[in-house]
Amino acid sequence: MSQHKGKIVAALAILLIIFYAIAVYWSTEPARFNVVEKAKQQAQQRNEQFVIGYTTTSTLITVASTLLEKPGGYLSNDVLPPSIIMDDMPAWEYGALEMVRDLALSMRKDFSRSQSQSTEHEALKKAQPQFNISSEAWAWPSAEGEYQKGIDYLLVYRTQIANDHERDSQFYARADNLRSWLKEAEKRLGSLSQRLSASVGQDKVNTDLAGNTSNTQATFSPLQQQAKTPWLDIDDVFYESRGATWALLHFLQAVEYDFADVLEKKNARVSVQQIIRELEATQETVWSPMILNGNGFGYVANHSLVMANYISRANAALIELSELLTQG
């Protein structure tokens, strides 16, 4: 009997080791890619013209496809081990997904339209909602299935803008279009920065109504409140930020190429390059086996505050770039 129990324990131990090895492999973050070379390669493979907007659209497609095709596939909605007990990679996926959603919305309402009264592009009108399904939906419909449908519609749009005969399918590289998307990215980065900074807890003064004495809000909020990320969520917020900045880094590189003339005219290309440099710093290798949460100038590092620093600087540069684009 004891020998039988020993075999069961040994089998469970081996199974745990296998699950751990799989989890480590599946937790490997996707590598960065050259957005212009990738887009040109895809245009050549599909025998399509490499036109304005092709790089941005291709980058959106590639980032969204990476969520589904990376090691382990899409993990956020898995209900079986080992992925059901993994949280860092699903958090990374969610961060990247949020950036995909923002760009897909901007593609639908701004980049593909000449003015506010113009009609929406049919493929983008169908693509954008597909990315809004819950990231944890696993059956009927599944998140992967809906996201793939969105990717397929984006492929249709990309093919049409590359076709000279599809005059109604366009990508408009204008300063106002770019600024609209940048404002969405600002909000994402601002939120991530605040959540990362809350890893150590901080007393926050309520500035929600600052700027005008006539400002009001629905319900009362205290003048001071403490913001602190729960201990078990600190690594999730960190990896969500890693995923979001990974996606945004590629989108900005694509925008730098497609909006080159606009940026040159506004003398803003160097601003985009500086933002990209700040975001590149967020993708440095994490050598620690776990996300540390030291306080202030203590003995232990605080990875969340380091990430918040890079994101805050990128966000400040985004705000400056957005203002620069409004100038004549």
PDB file of C-alpha atoms in Angstrom, residues 49-216:
ATOM      1  CA  GLN A  49       0.872  47.766 -52.895  1.00  0.00           C
ATOM      2  CA  PHE A  50       2.779  49.195 -49.944  1.00  0.00           C
ATOM      3  CA  VAL A  51       0.711  52.344 -49.440  1.00  0.00           C
ATOM      4  CA  ILE A  52       0.244  54.885 -46.664  1.00  0.00           C
ATOM      5  CA  GLY A  53      -1.522  53.174 -43.782  1.00  0.00           C
ATOM      6  CA  TYR A  54      -0.307  49.705 -44.715  1.00  0.00           C
ATOM      7  CA  THR A  55       2.304  49.723 -41.928  1.00  0.00           C
ATOM      8  CA  THR A  56      -0.082  50.860 -39.195  1.00  0.00           C
ATOM      9  CA  THR A  57      -2.773  48.396 -40.255  1.00  0.00           C
ATOM     10  CA  SER A  58      -0.249  45.550 -40.553  1.00  0.00           C
ATOM     11  CA  THR A  59       1.177  46.329 -37.121  1.00  0.00           C
ATOM     12  CA  LEU A  60      -2.287  46.237 -35.575  1.00  0.00           C
ATOM     13  CA  ILE A  61      -2.892  42.885 -37.273  1.00  0.00           C
ATOM     14  CA  THR A  62       0.477  41.493 -36.161  1.00  0.00           C
ATOM     15  CA  VAL A  63       0.070  42.594 -32.534  1.00  0.00           C
ATOM     16  CA  ALA A  64      -3.448  41.148 -32.363  1.00  0.00           C
ATOM     17  CA  SER A  65      -2.265  37.921 -34.030  1.00  0.00           C
ATOM     18  CA  THR A  66       0.600  37.656 -31.558  1.00  0.00           C
ATOM     19  CA  LEU A  67      -1.916  37.378 -28.734  1.00  0.00           C
ATOM     20  CA  LEU A  68      -3.300  34.260 -30.394  1.00  0.00           C
ATOM     21  CA  GLU A  69      -0.115  32.724 -31.808  1.00  0.00           C
ATOM     22  CA  LYS A  70       2.545  33.216 -29.118  1.00  0.00           C
ATOM     23  CA  PRO A  71       3.746  30.194 -27.053  1.00  0.00           C
ATOM     24  CA  GLY A  72       0.691  28.640 -25.425  1.00  0.00           C
ATOM     25  CA  GLY A  73      -1.660  30.711 -27.545  1.00  0.00           C
ATOM     26  CA  TYR A  74      -4.179  32.985 -25.858  1.00  0.00           C
ATOM     27  CA  LEU A  75      -4.203  32.137 -22.132  1.00  0.00           C
ATOM     28  CA  SER A  76      -6.556  34.621 -20.463  1.00  0.00           C
ATOM     29  CA  ASN A  77      -9.648  32.446 -20.916  1.00  0.00           C
ATOM     30  CA  ASP A  78      -8.100  29.017 -20.326  1.00  0.00           C
ATOM     31  CA  VAL A  79      -9.907  26.847 -17.770  1.00  0.00           C
ATOM     32  CA  LEU A  80      -7.361  24.018 -17.488  1.00  0.00           C
ATOM     33  CA  PRO A  81      -3.942  23.798 -15.821  1.00  0.00           C
ATOM     34  CA  PRO A  82      -1.348  25.054 -15.990  1.00  0.00           C
ATOM     35  CA  SER A  83      -2.669  28.248 -17.603  1.00  0.00           C
ATOM     36  CA  ILE A  84      -5.602  28.570 -15.183  1.00  0.00           C
ATOM     37  CA  ILE A  85      -3.135  29.200 -12.342  1.00  0.00           C
ATOM     38  CA  MET A  86      -1.013  31.628 -14.381  1.00  0.00           C
ATOM     39  CA  ASP A  87      -1.700  35.328 -13.964  1.00  0.00           C
ATOM     40  CA  ASP A  88       1.315  37.258 -15.287  1.00  0.00           C
ATOM     41  CA  MET A  89       0.894  36.352 -18.959  1.00  0.00           C
ATOM     42  CA  PRO A  90      -2.902  36.863 -18.943  1.00  0.00           C
ATOM     43  CA  ALA A  91      -2.240  40.309 -17.448  1.00  0.00           C
ATOM     44  CA  TRP A  92       0.298  40.983 -20.216  1.00  0.00           C
ATOM     45  CA  GLU A  93      -2.285  39.912 -22.795  1.00  0.00           C
ATOM     46  CA  TYR A  94      -4.903  42.234 -21.321  1.00  0.00           C
ATOM     47  CA  GLY A  95      -2.559  45.227 -21.458  1.00  0.00           C
ATOM     48  CA  ALA A  96      -1.761  44.595 -25.118  1.00  0.00           C
ATOM     49  CA  LEU A  97      -5.437  43.936 -25.864  1.00  0.00           C
ATOM     50  CA  GLU A  98      -6.463  47.319 -24.461  1.00  0.00           C
ATOM     51  CA  MET A  99      -4.045  49.043 -26.831  1.00  0.00           C
ATOM     52  CA  VAL A 100      -5.388  46.956 -29.737  1.00  0.00           C
ATOM     53  CA  ARG A 101      -8.917  48.045 -28.843  1.00  0.00           C
ATOM     54  CA  ASP A 102      -7.954  51.723 -28.785  1.00  0.00           C
ATOM     55  CA  LEU A 103      -6.203  51.640 -32.145  1.00  0.00           C
ATOM     56  CA  ALA A 104      -8.974  49.582 -33.749  1.00  0.00           C
ATOM     57  CA  LEU A 105     -11.487  52.207 -32.591  1.00  0.00           C
ATOM     58  CA  SER A 106      -9.335  55.039 -33.961  1.00  0.00           C
ATOM     59  CA  MET A 107      -8.972  53.171 -37.247  1.00  0.00           C
ATOM     60  CA  ARG A 108     -12.753  52.975 -37.480  1.00  0.00           C
ATOM     61  CA  LYS A 109     -13.709  56.512 -36.466  1.00  0.00           C
ATOM     62  CA  ASP A 110     -10.665  58.569 -37.515  1.00  0.00           C
ATOM     63  CA  PHE A 111      -7.926  57.098 -39.712  1.00  0.00           C
ATOM     64  CA  SER A 112     -10.300  55.679 -42.333  1.00  0.00           C
ATOM     65  CA  ARG A 113     -12.608  58.717 -42.549  1.00  0.00           C
ATOM     66  CA  SER A 114     -11.985  62.000 -44.319  1.00  0.00           C
ATOM     67  CA  GLN A 115     -14.313  64.023 -42.074  1.00  0.00           C
ATOM     68  CA  SER A 116     -16.907  63.607 -39.329  1.00  0.00           C
ATOM     69  CA  GLN A 117     -19.769  63.385 -41.825  1.00  0.00           C
ATOM     70  CA  SER A 118     -18.178  60.638 -43.940  1.00  0.00           C
ATOM     71  CA  THR A 119     -19.386  57.062 -43.712  1.00  0.00           C
ATOM     72  CA  GLU A 120     -17.574  54.348 -41.770  1.00  0.00           C
ATOM     73  CA  HIS A 121     -15.576  51.727 -43.585  1.00  0.00           C
ATOM     74  CA  GLU A 122     -17.643  48.544 -43.630  1.00  0.00           C
ATOM     75  CA  ALA A 123     -14.792  46.168 -42.715  1.00  0.00           C
ATOM     76  CA  LEU A 124     -13.591  48.340 -39.828  1.00  0.00           C
ATOM     77  CA  LYS A 125     -17.149  48.761 -38.575  1.00  0.00           C
ATOM     78  CA  LYS A 126     -17.245  44.984 -38.223  1.00  0.00           C
ATOM     79  CA  ALA A 127     -13.652  44.559 -37.006  1.00  0.00           C
ATOM     80  CA  GLN A 128     -13.642  46.961 -34.058  1.00  0.00           C
ATOM     81  CA  PRO A 129     -16.492  45.366 -32.018  1.00  0.00           C
ATOM     82  CA  GLN A 130     -14.882  41.923 -32.311  1.00  0.00           C
ATOM     83  CA  PHE A 131     -12.045  42.998 -30.020  1.00  0.00           C
ATOM     84  CA  ASN A 132     -14.459  44.178 -27.316  1.00  0.00           C
ATOM     85  CA  ILE A 133     -15.626  40.754 -26.218  1.00  0.00           C
ATOM     86  CA  SER A 134     -14.553  39.854 -22.674  1.00  0.00           C
ATOM     87  CA  SER A 135     -10.929  38.753 -22.565  1.00  0.00           C
ATOM     88  CA  GLU A 136     -11.996  35.799 -20.396  1.00  0.00           C
ATOM     89  CA  ALA A 137     -14.795  34.486 -22.616  1.00  0.00           C
ATOM     90  CA  TRP A 138     -13.954  30.855 -23.393  1.00  0.00           C
ATOM     91  CA  ALA A 139     -16.952  29.358 -25.171  1.00  0.00           C
ATOM     92  CA  TRP A 140     -19.800  30.332 -27.509  1.00  0.00           C
ATOM     93  CA  PRO A 141     -18.281  32.671 -28.516  1.00  0.00           C
ATOM     94  CA  SER A 142     -14.684  32.403 -27.419  1.00  0.00           C
ATOM     95  CA  ALA A 143     -12.358  35.377 -27.136  1.00  0.00           C
ATOM     96  CA  GLU A 144      -9.914  33.807 -29.614  1.00  0.00           C
ATOM     97  CA  GLY A 145     -12.627  33.236 -32.193  1.00  0.00           C
ATOM     98  CA  GLU A 146     -13.942  36.795 -31.983  1.00  0.00           C
ATOM     99  CA  TYR A 147     -10.477  38.346 -32.063  1.00  0.00           C
ATOM    100  CA  GLN A 148      -9.611  36.266 -35.125  1.00  0.00           C
ATOM    101  CA  LYS A 149     -12.734  37.570 -36.848  1.00  0.00           C
ATOM    102  CA  GLY A 150     -11.564  41.096 -36.072  1.00  0.00           C
ATOM    103  CA  ILE A 151      -8.153  40.310 -37.568  1.00  0.00           C
ATOM    104  CA  ASP A 152      -9.819  38.901 -40.690  1.00  0.00           C
ATOM    105  CA  TYR A 153     -11.813  42.114 -41.171  1.00  0.00           C
ATOM    106  CA  LEU A 154      -8.625  44.164 -40.739  1.00  0.00           C
ATOM    107  CA  LEU A 155      -7.031  42.060 -43.469  1.00  0.00           C
ATOM    108  CA  VAL A 156      -9.943  42.961 -45.748  1.00  0.00           C
ATOM    109  CA  TYR A 157      -9.465  46.660 -45.005  1.00  0.00           C
ATOM    110  CA  ARG A 158      -5.711  46.467 -45.613  1.00  0.00           C
ATOM    111  CA  THR A 159      -6.248  44.764 -48.970  1.00  0.00           C
ATOM    112  CA  GLN A 160      -8.769  47.391 -50.013  1.00  0.00           C
ATOM    113  CA  ILE A 161      -6.619  50.432 -49.165  1.00  0.00           C
ATOM    114  CA  ALA A 162      -3.833  48.852 -51.242  1.00  0.00           C
ATOM    115  CA  ASN A 163      -6.164  48.523 -54.238  1.00  0.00           C
ATOM    116  CA  ASP A 164      -6.305  51.519 -56.609  1.00  0.00           C
ATOM    117  CA  HIS A 165      -9.840  50.559 -57.635  1.00  0.00           C
ATOM    118  CA  GLU A 166     -11.191  50.724 -54.068  1.00  0.00           C
ATOM    119  CA  ARG A 167     -11.553  54.500 -53.933  1.00  0.00           C
ATOM    120  CA  ASP A 168     -13.835  54.404 -50.881  1.00  0.00           C
ATOM    121  CA  SER A 169     -11.213  52.578 -48.813  1.00  0.00           C
ATOM    122  CA  GLN A 170      -8.626  55.026 -47.538  1.00  0.00           C
ATOM    123  CA  PHE A 171      -6.178  55.691 -44.726  1.00  0.00           C
ATOM    124  CA  TYR A 172      -5.896  59.397 -43.968  1.00  0.00           C
ATOM    125  CA  ALA A 173      -2.582  60.388 -42.379  1.00  0.00           C
ATOM    126  CA  ARG A 174      -3.633  63.729 -40.898  1.00  0.00           C
ATOM    127  CA  ALA A 175      -2.525  65.552 -37.766  1.00  0.00           C
ATOM    128  CA  ASP A 176      -6.037  65.681 -36.277  1.00  0.00           C
ATOM    129  CA  ASN A 177      -6.524  61.930 -36.802  1.00  0.00           C
ATOM    130  CA  LEU A 178      -3.221  61.169 -35.134  1.00  0.00           C
ATOM    131  CA  ARG A 179      -3.951  63.470 -32.215  1.00  0.00           C
ATOM    132  CA  SER A 180      -7.283  61.743 -31.527  1.00  0.00           C
ATOM    133  CA  TRP A 181      -5.538  58.403 -31.089  1.00  0.00           C
ATOM    134  CA  LEU A 182      -2.731  59.925 -29.027  1.00  0.00           C
ATOM    135  CA  LYS A 183      -5.291  61.288 -26.559  1.00  0.00           C
ATOM    136  CA  GLU A 184      -6.556  57.743 -25.978  1.00  0.00           C
ATOM    137  CA  ALA A 185      -2.996  56.491 -25.451  1.00  0.00           C
ATOM    138  CA  GLU A 186      -2.420  59.305 -22.927  1.00  0.00           C
ATOM    139  CA  LYS A 187      -5.343  58.123 -20.827  1.00  0.00           C
ATOM    140  CA  ARG A 188      -4.149  54.519 -20.874  1.00  0.00           C
ATOM    141  CA  LEU A 189      -0.634  55.441 -19.799  1.00  0.00           C
ATOM    142  CA  GLY A 190      -1.884  57.857 -17.148  1.00  0.00           C
ATOM    143  CA  SER A 191      -4.043  55.155 -15.585  1.00  0.00           C
ATOM    144  CA  LEU A 192      -1.238  52.598 -15.657  1.00  0.00           C
ATOM    145  CA  SER A 193       1.180  55.067 -14.073  1.00  0.00           C
ATOM    146  CA  GLN A 194      -1.208  55.758 -11.196  1.00  0.00           C
ATOM    147  CA  ARG A 195      -1.885  52.076 -10.566  1.00  0.00           C
ATOM    148  CA  LEU A 196       1.827  51.253 -10.620  1.00  0.00           C
ATOM    149  CA  SER A 197       2.615  54.090  -8.202  1.00  0.00           C
ATOM    150  CA  ALA A 198      -0.045  52.790  -5.827  1.00  0.00           C
ATOM    151  CA  SER A 199       2.023  49.635  -5.248  1.00  0.00           C
ATOM    152  CA  VAL A 200       3.509  51.235  -2.119  1.00  0.00           C
ATOM    153  CA  GLY A 201       0.354  53.068  -1.110  1.00  0.00           C
ATOM    154  CA  GLN A 202       0.024  56.817  -1.174  1.00  0.00           C
ATOM    155  CA  ASP A 203      -2.178  59.498   0.324  1.00  0.00           C
ATOM    156  CA  LYS A 204      -3.826  61.159  -2.636  1.00  0.00           C
ATOM    157  CA  VAL A 205      -5.356  64.638  -2.596  1.00  0.00           C
ATOM    158  CA  ASN A 206      -8.640  64.747  -4.505  1.00  0.00           C
ATOM    159  CA  THR A 207      -8.064  66.957  -7.568  1.00  0.00           C
ATOM    160  CA  ASP A 208     -11.033  65.659  -9.565  1.00  0.00           C
ATOM    161  CA  LEU A 209     -12.783  69.056  -9.633  1.00  0.00           C
ATOM    162  CA  ALA A 210      -9.700  71.267  -9.824  1.00  0.00           C
ATOM    163  CA  GLY A 211      -9.694  74.150 -12.289  1.00  0.00           C
ATOM    164  CA  ASN A 212     -13.147  75.669 -11.873  1.00  0.00           C
ATOM    165  CA  THR A 213     -15.262  76.390  -8.769  1.00  0.00           C
ATOM    166  CA  SER A 214     -18.440  75.508 -10.687  1.00  0.00           C
ATOM    167  CA  ASN A 215     -17.299  71.942 -11.402  1.00  0.00           C
ATOM    168  CA  THR A 216     -19.516  69.275  -9.847  1.00  0.00           C
TER     169      THR A 216
END
